Amino acid sequence: MRLLRFQADTPFGPVARMGALDPSGRQVVDLATAYAALLRSQGVDPARSERVAAEIFAPNMRDFIALGTWGLDQARQALEFALGPAGAPVIYPLSGTRLLAPVLPQVLRDCLAFEEHTKNAYARLNLPVPPAWYELPVYYKGNPLMVVGPDTDIRWPAYSQVMDYELEIAIVIGPGGKDIPAAEAHRHIYGVTILNDFSARDIQAKEMAVGLGPAKGKDFAYALGPWLVTLDEIPDLYNLEMVARVNGEVWSRGNTGTIYWRFDRIVEHISAGELLAPGDVIGSGTVGNGCGLELGRFLKPGDVVELEVSGIGVLRNRVIR
């Protein structure tokens, strides 16, 4: 399924809702409303129907993910009902729907998993790749409160003069766990989405020269979206074409198959002695030549950045100052 969060207008103001994309890719189904209608059609009391549906299809997505395959079964039933004769009131055109970040993670981690990007980035600093990079899949933790969705303007931080994008995918954890072996990691991956790890390169360079960070170089915006594609709909996670466009011009191309540290090893490493929770987001890091730093060109105020990954969709954001 293609699961998403969207904004619905109510008499009390805008609220977040959980939805799914229909098979045509042109319509959004409000899953909670559809499921409540399904329960009513089965004779369940209306008030109870609303309450049960709201509990299952929590607007933060995390609680729904924690329900595992049972939750997905309920979502499929709701989607099927909505696409039937009685479902029209809970369907909205995608073109007129404001999408939000597909999940609000409690913890956001981002890796450095592509060798070509790593080599290119260190070459810009006239440094070799540290041998330790080949020993373990390193990562950092970002600020989950700064996660934004598609078509959200990215505010250029006042402390920076050099803005960059990063072309990445991210997995979302399903069943949580600790000390997960690589051979079992796929059971803990719920789905995949696109991540644009916007970067303030000048302050990032200063922070990391001290041996810590990135901190302010990253924590102003993490764009996720446009939706969360469940893993069963991704035939091969390591054969997805990746493209970045700035104002319609292609700047970057890549493929997930070039990743050095695959997600099974990443999940194994991160979960060692540490709990992963449903809805946690883990970014791949930038694909080779997937950012302006590697290309010697950077973003300007007003630029529109589009990241497209085959099998997932397009994540679009504008940078403003």
Coordinates of C-alpha atoms in Angstrom, one line a residue:
M1 CA 0.0 0.0 0.0
R2 CA 0.9 3.6 -0.4
L3 CA 0.1 5.1 3.0
L4 CA 0.1 8.8 3.7
R5 CA -0.9 11.6 6.0
F6 CA -2.9 14.6 4.8
Q7 CA -4.4 17.7 6.0
A8 CA -8.2 17.9 6.3
D9 CA -10.1 21.1 7.0
T10 CA -12.7 21.0 9.8
P11 CA -14.8 23.7 11.5
F12 CA -12.2 23.7 14.2
G13 CA -9.3 24.2 11.9
P14 CA -7.0 21.9 9.9
V15 CA -6.3 18.4 11.3
A16 CA -4.0 15.6 10.2
R17 CA -5.6 12.5 8.9
M18 CA -4.2 9.1 7.8
G19 CA -4.9 8.0 4.2
A20 CA -4.0 5.7 1.4
L21 CA -3.4 6.3 -2.3
D22 CA -5.9 4.5 -4.5
P23 CA -4.6 2.1 -7.2
S24 CA -4.9 4.8 -9.9
G25 CA -2.5 7.0 -8.0
R26 CA -4.8 10.0 -8.4
Q27 CA -7.0 9.8 -5.3
V28 CA -6.6 9.8 -1.6
V29 CA -8.8 7.7 0.7
D30 CA -9.5 8.9 4.3
L31 CA -8.9 5.5 6.0
A32 CA -10.4 6.3 9.4
T33 CA -13.6 7.7 7.9
A34 CA -13.8 4.8 5.4
Y35 CA -13.3 2.2 8.1
A36 CA -16.0 3.8 10.3
A37 CA -18.4 3.7 7.4
L38 CA -17.5 0.0 6.8
L39 CA -18.2 -0.8 10.5
R40 CA -21.5 1.0 10.4
S41 CA -22.5 -1.0 7.3
Q42 CA -21.8 -4.1 9.3
G43 CA -24.2 -3.0 12.1
V44 CA -21.7 -1.5 14.5
D45 CA -22.9 1.4 16.6
P46 CA -21.9 4.7 14.9
A47 CA -20.2 6.1 18.0
R48 CA -18.2 2.9 18.5
S49 CA -17.4 2.8 14.8
E50 CA -15.9 6.3 14.9
R51 CA -13.9 5.5 18.1
V52 CA -12.5 2.2 16.8
A53 CA -11.5 3.7 13.5
A54 CA -9.8 6.7 15.1
E55 CA -7.8 4.4 17.4
I56 CA -6.6 2.2 14.5
F57 CA -5.8 4.9 12.0
A58 CA -3.8 7.2 14.3
P59 CA -2.8 10.4 12.4
N60 CA 0.8 10.2 13.5
M61 CA 1.1 6.8 11.6
R62 CA 3.4 5.4 14.3
D63 CA 0.6 3.7 16.3
F64 CA -0.9 2.3 13.1
I65 CA 2.5 0.8 12.1
A66 CA 2.7 -0.8 15.5
L67 CA -0.4 -2.9 14.6
G68 CA 1.6 -4.7 12.0
T69 CA 0.0 -6.9 9.4
W70 CA -3.4 -6.8 11.2
G71 CA -3.5 -3.0 10.8
L72 CA -2.6 -3.4 7.1
D73 CA -5.5 -5.8 6.7
Q74 CA -7.9 -3.3 8.2
A75 CA -6.5 -0.6 5.9
R76 CA -7.1 -2.8 2.8
Q77 CA -10.6 -3.4 3.9
A78 CA -11.2 0.3 4.3
L79 CA -9.7 1.0 0.9
E80 CA -11.8 -1.6 -0.8
F81 CA -15.0 -0.3 0.8
A82 CA -14.1 3.3 -0.1
L83 CA -13.6 2.3 -3.7
G84 CA -17.0 0.7 -3.8
P85 CA -20.5 2.2 -4.4
A86 CA -20.7 3.8 -0.9
G87 CA -17.3 5.2 -0.6
A88 CA -17.3 8.4 -2.6
P89 CA -17.6 10.8 0.4
V90 CA -14.2 9.7 1.8
I91 CA -12.2 10.0 -1.5
Y92 CA -10.3 13.2 -2.4
P93 CA -8.4 14.1 -5.6
L94 CA -4.7 13.9 -4.9
S95 CA -4.1 17.1 -6.9
G96 CA -6.1 19.1 -4.4
T97 CA -4.9 17.4 -1.2
R98 CA -2.2 18.8 1.0
L99 CA 0.1 15.9 2.0
L100 CA 2.1 15.9 5.2
A101 CA 5.2 13.9 6.1
P102 CA 4.0 10.2 5.9
V103 CA 5.2 9.5 9.5
L104 CA 6.3 11.5 12.5
P105 CA 9.1 9.4 13.9
Q106 CA 10.2 9.5 17.5
V107 CA 13.7 8.9 16.4
L108 CA 15.3 9.9 13.1
R109 CA 18.6 8.4 12.0
D110 CA 20.6 9.0 8.8
C111 CA 23.5 6.9 7.6
L112 CA 26.4 7.3 5.3
A113 CA 25.9 4.1 3.3
F114 CA 27.0 5.0 -0.3
E115 CA 30.7 4.6 -1.0
E116 CA 30.8 6.9 -4.0
H117 CA 29.3 9.8 -2.1
T118 CA 31.6 9.1 0.9
K119 CA 34.7 9.2 -1.4
N120 CA 33.5 12.3 -3.2
A121 CA 32.7 14.2 0.0
Y122 CA 36.1 13.4 1.6
A123 CA 37.9 14.3 -1.6
R124 CA 36.4 17.8 -1.4
L125 CA 38.2 18.0 1.9
N126 CA 41.4 16.6 0.5
L127 CA 41.1 13.7 2.9
P128 CA 41.0 9.9 2.4
V129 CA 38.0 7.9 3.5
P130 CA 38.6 6.8 7.1
P131 CA 39.2 3.0 7.3
A132 CA 36.6 2.8 10.0
W133 CA 33.9 3.6 7.4
Y134 CA 34.4 0.2 5.9
E135 CA 34.1 -1.5 9.3
L136 CA 30.6 -0.3 10.4
P137 CA 27.6 1.6 9.0
V138 CA 28.0 5.0 10.7
Y139 CA 25.0 7.3 11.2
Y140 CA 23.8 10.4 13.1
K141 CA 20.6 11.3 14.9
G142 CA 18.6 14.2 13.7
N143 CA 15.8 16.3 15.2
P144 CA 12.4 14.5 14.5
L145 CA 10.6 17.7 15.4
M146 CA 11.9 19.2 12.1
V147 CA 10.4 16.6 9.8
V148 CA 8.3 18.2 7.0
G149 CA 6.3 16.8 4.1
P150 CA 6.1 17.3 0.4
D151 CA 5.5 20.8 -1.1
T152 CA 6.4 22.4 2.2
D153 CA 8.7 25.4 1.9
I154 CA 12.1 24.9 3.5
R155 CA 13.2 28.0 5.4
W156 CA 16.9 28.8 4.8
P157 CA 18.5 29.1 8.3
A158 CA 19.8 32.6 9.1
Y159 CA 23.1 31.2 10.3
S160 CA 24.1 29.7 6.9
Q161 CA 25.1 30.9 3.4
V162 CA 25.4 27.6 1.7
M163 CA 22.4 25.4 1.2
D164 CA 22.3 21.9 -0.3
Y165 CA 20.0 19.0 -0.9
E166 CA 20.7 15.3 -0.5
L167 CA 19.1 12.5 -2.6
E168 CA 18.2 9.6 -0.3
I169 CA 15.7 6.9 0.5
A170 CA 14.7 6.0 4.0
I171 CA 13.3 2.9 5.6
V172 CA 10.6 3.0 8.3
I173 CA 10.7 0.4 11.1
G174 CA 7.8 -1.8 11.6
P175 CA 8.1 -4.3 14.5
G176 CA 10.5 -2.9 17.0
G177 CA 13.4 -4.8 18.5
K178 CA 16.8 -4.9 19.9
D179 CA 19.9 -6.9 18.8
I180 CA 18.3 -7.8 15.5
P181 CA 20.5 -10.1 13.3
A182 CA 21.0 -9.1 9.7
A183 CA 19.2 -12.2 8.5
E184 CA 16.0 -11.1 10.3
A185 CA 16.2 -7.4 9.5
H186 CA 13.7 -7.5 6.6
R187 CA 11.0 -8.5 9.1
H188 CA 11.5 -5.2 10.9
I189 CA 11.3 -3.0 7.8
Y190 CA 7.7 -1.7 7.3
G191 CA 8.3 0.3 4.2
V192 CA 10.3 2.9 2.3
T193 CA 10.0 6.6 1.5
I194 CA 12.1 9.4 0.1
L195 CA 14.3 11.6 2.3
N196 CA 15.8 15.0 1.4
D197 CA 18.4 15.7 4.1
F198 CA 18.7 19.4 3.5
S199 CA 22.2 20.6 4.6
A200 CA 23.7 24.0 5.6
R201 CA 27.2 23.1 4.3
D202 CA 29.2 26.0 5.8
I203 CA 28.1 25.5 9.4
Q204 CA 28.2 21.7 8.9
A205 CA 31.9 21.9 7.9
K206 CA 32.7 23.9 11.1
E207 CA 30.8 21.5 13.4
M208 CA 32.4 18.4 12.0
A209 CA 35.9 19.8 12.0
V210 CA 35.5 19.7 15.8
G211 CA 34.7 16.0 15.6
L212 CA 31.0 16.3 16.4
G213 CA 27.8 16.9 14.4
P214 CA 26.2 17.4 12.0
A215 CA 23.9 19.4 14.2
K216 CA 22.9 22.9 13.1
G217 CA 24.1 21.8 9.7
K218 CA 21.1 19.5 9.4
D219 CA 18.5 20.0 12.1
F220 CA 16.6 22.8 10.4
A221 CA 14.6 20.5 8.0
Y222 CA 14.2 16.9 7.0
A223 CA 11.7 16.4 4.1
L224 CA 10.0 13.0 3.9
G225 CA 7.5 11.8 1.4
P226 CA 5.4 11.8 -0.6
W227 CA 4.1 8.7 1.1
L228 CA 5.2 5.5 2.7
V229 CA 5.3 2.5 0.4
T230 CA 5.0 -0.8 2.2
L231 CA 7.9 -3.2 1.6
D232 CA 5.7 -5.8 -0.2
E233 CA 5.1 -3.3 -3.0
I234 CA 8.9 -2.8 -3.6
P235 CA 10.1 -5.8 -5.8
D236 CA 13.7 -5.0 -5.3
L237 CA 14.9 -2.4 -2.8
Y238 CA 18.3 -2.4 -4.4
N239 CA 17.3 -1.5 -7.9
L240 CA 15.5 1.8 -7.6
E241 CA 16.4 4.7 -9.9
M242 CA 17.0 8.0 -8.2
V243 CA 16.9 11.4 -9.7
A244 CA 17.2 14.9 -8.3
R245 CA 16.0 18.0 -10.2
V246 CA 16.4 21.6 -9.4
N247 CA 14.0 23.9 -11.1
G248 CA 13.3 21.1 -13.6
E249 CA 17.0 20.6 -14.4
V250 CA 18.5 17.2 -13.6
W251 CA 21.4 17.6 -11.2
S252 CA 21.8 14.0 -9.9
R253 CA 21.1 10.4 -11.0
G254 CA 21.8 7.2 -9.0
N255 CA 20.5 3.8 -8.1
T256 CA 20.0 2.2 -4.8
G257 CA 21.9 -0.8 -6.0
T258 CA 25.2 1.1 -5.6
I259 CA 24.7 1.2 -1.8
Y260 CA 27.7 -0.2 0.1
W261 CA 26.0 -0.8 3.5
R262 CA 22.6 -2.5 2.9
F263 CA 19.8 -2.0 5.3
D264 CA 20.1 -5.5 6.8
R265 CA 23.5 -4.6 8.1
I266 CA 22.4 -1.1 9.1
V267 CA 19.4 -2.4 11.1
E268 CA 21.7 -5.0 12.7
H269 CA 24.3 -2.4 13.7
I270 CA 21.8 0.3 15.0
S271 CA 19.8 -2.2 17.0
A272 CA 22.9 -3.6 18.8
G273 CA 22.2 -2.9 22.4
E274 CA 19.6 -0.3 21.4
L275 CA 15.8 -0.5 20.9
L276 CA 14.2 0.3 17.6
A277 CA 10.6 1.4 17.7
P278 CA 7.7 1.2 15.2
G279 CA 7.8 4.3 13.0
D280 CA 11.5 5.1 13.5
V281 CA 13.1 6.5 10.3
I282 CA 16.5 5.4 9.0
G283 CA 17.9 7.2 6.0
S284 CA 20.3 5.6 3.6
G285 CA 22.6 8.6 3.2
T286 CA 23.2 10.3 -0.1
V287 CA 23.6 8.3 -3.3
G288 CA 26.8 9.0 -5.3
N289 CA 26.7 12.5 -6.8
G290 CA 23.4 13.0 -5.1
C291 CA 24.1 16.4 -3.7
G292 CA 25.5 19.8 -4.7
L293 CA 28.6 19.4 -2.6
E294 CA 29.8 16.6 -4.9
L295 CA 28.9 18.7 -8.0
G296 CA 30.3 22.0 -6.9
R297 CA 27.0 23.8 -7.1
F298 CA 24.5 24.8 -4.5
L299 CA 20.9 25.9 -4.0
K300 CA 19.6 29.5 -4.3
P301 CA 16.6 31.0 -2.6
G302 CA 13.5 30.2 -4.5
D303 CA 14.9 26.9 -6.0
V304 CA 12.4 24.0 -6.2
V305 CA 14.0 20.6 -5.5
E306 CA 12.4 17.4 -6.7
L307 CA 13.7 14.0 -5.6
E308 CA 12.2 11.1 -7.6
V309 CA 12.7 7.4 -6.8
S310 CA 11.2 4.7 -9.0
G311 CA 8.5 2.7 -7.3
I312 CA 7.9 5.5 -4.7
G313 CA 7.2 8.9 -6.2
V314 CA 8.3 12.5 -6.2
L315 CA 9.2 14.6 -3.2
R316 CA 9.1 18.3 -4.0
N317 CA 10.1 21.2 -1.8
R318 CA 10.9 24.9 -2.4
V319 CA 13.8 26.7 -0.5
I320 CA 12.9 30.2 0.7
R321 CA 14.8 32.9 2.5

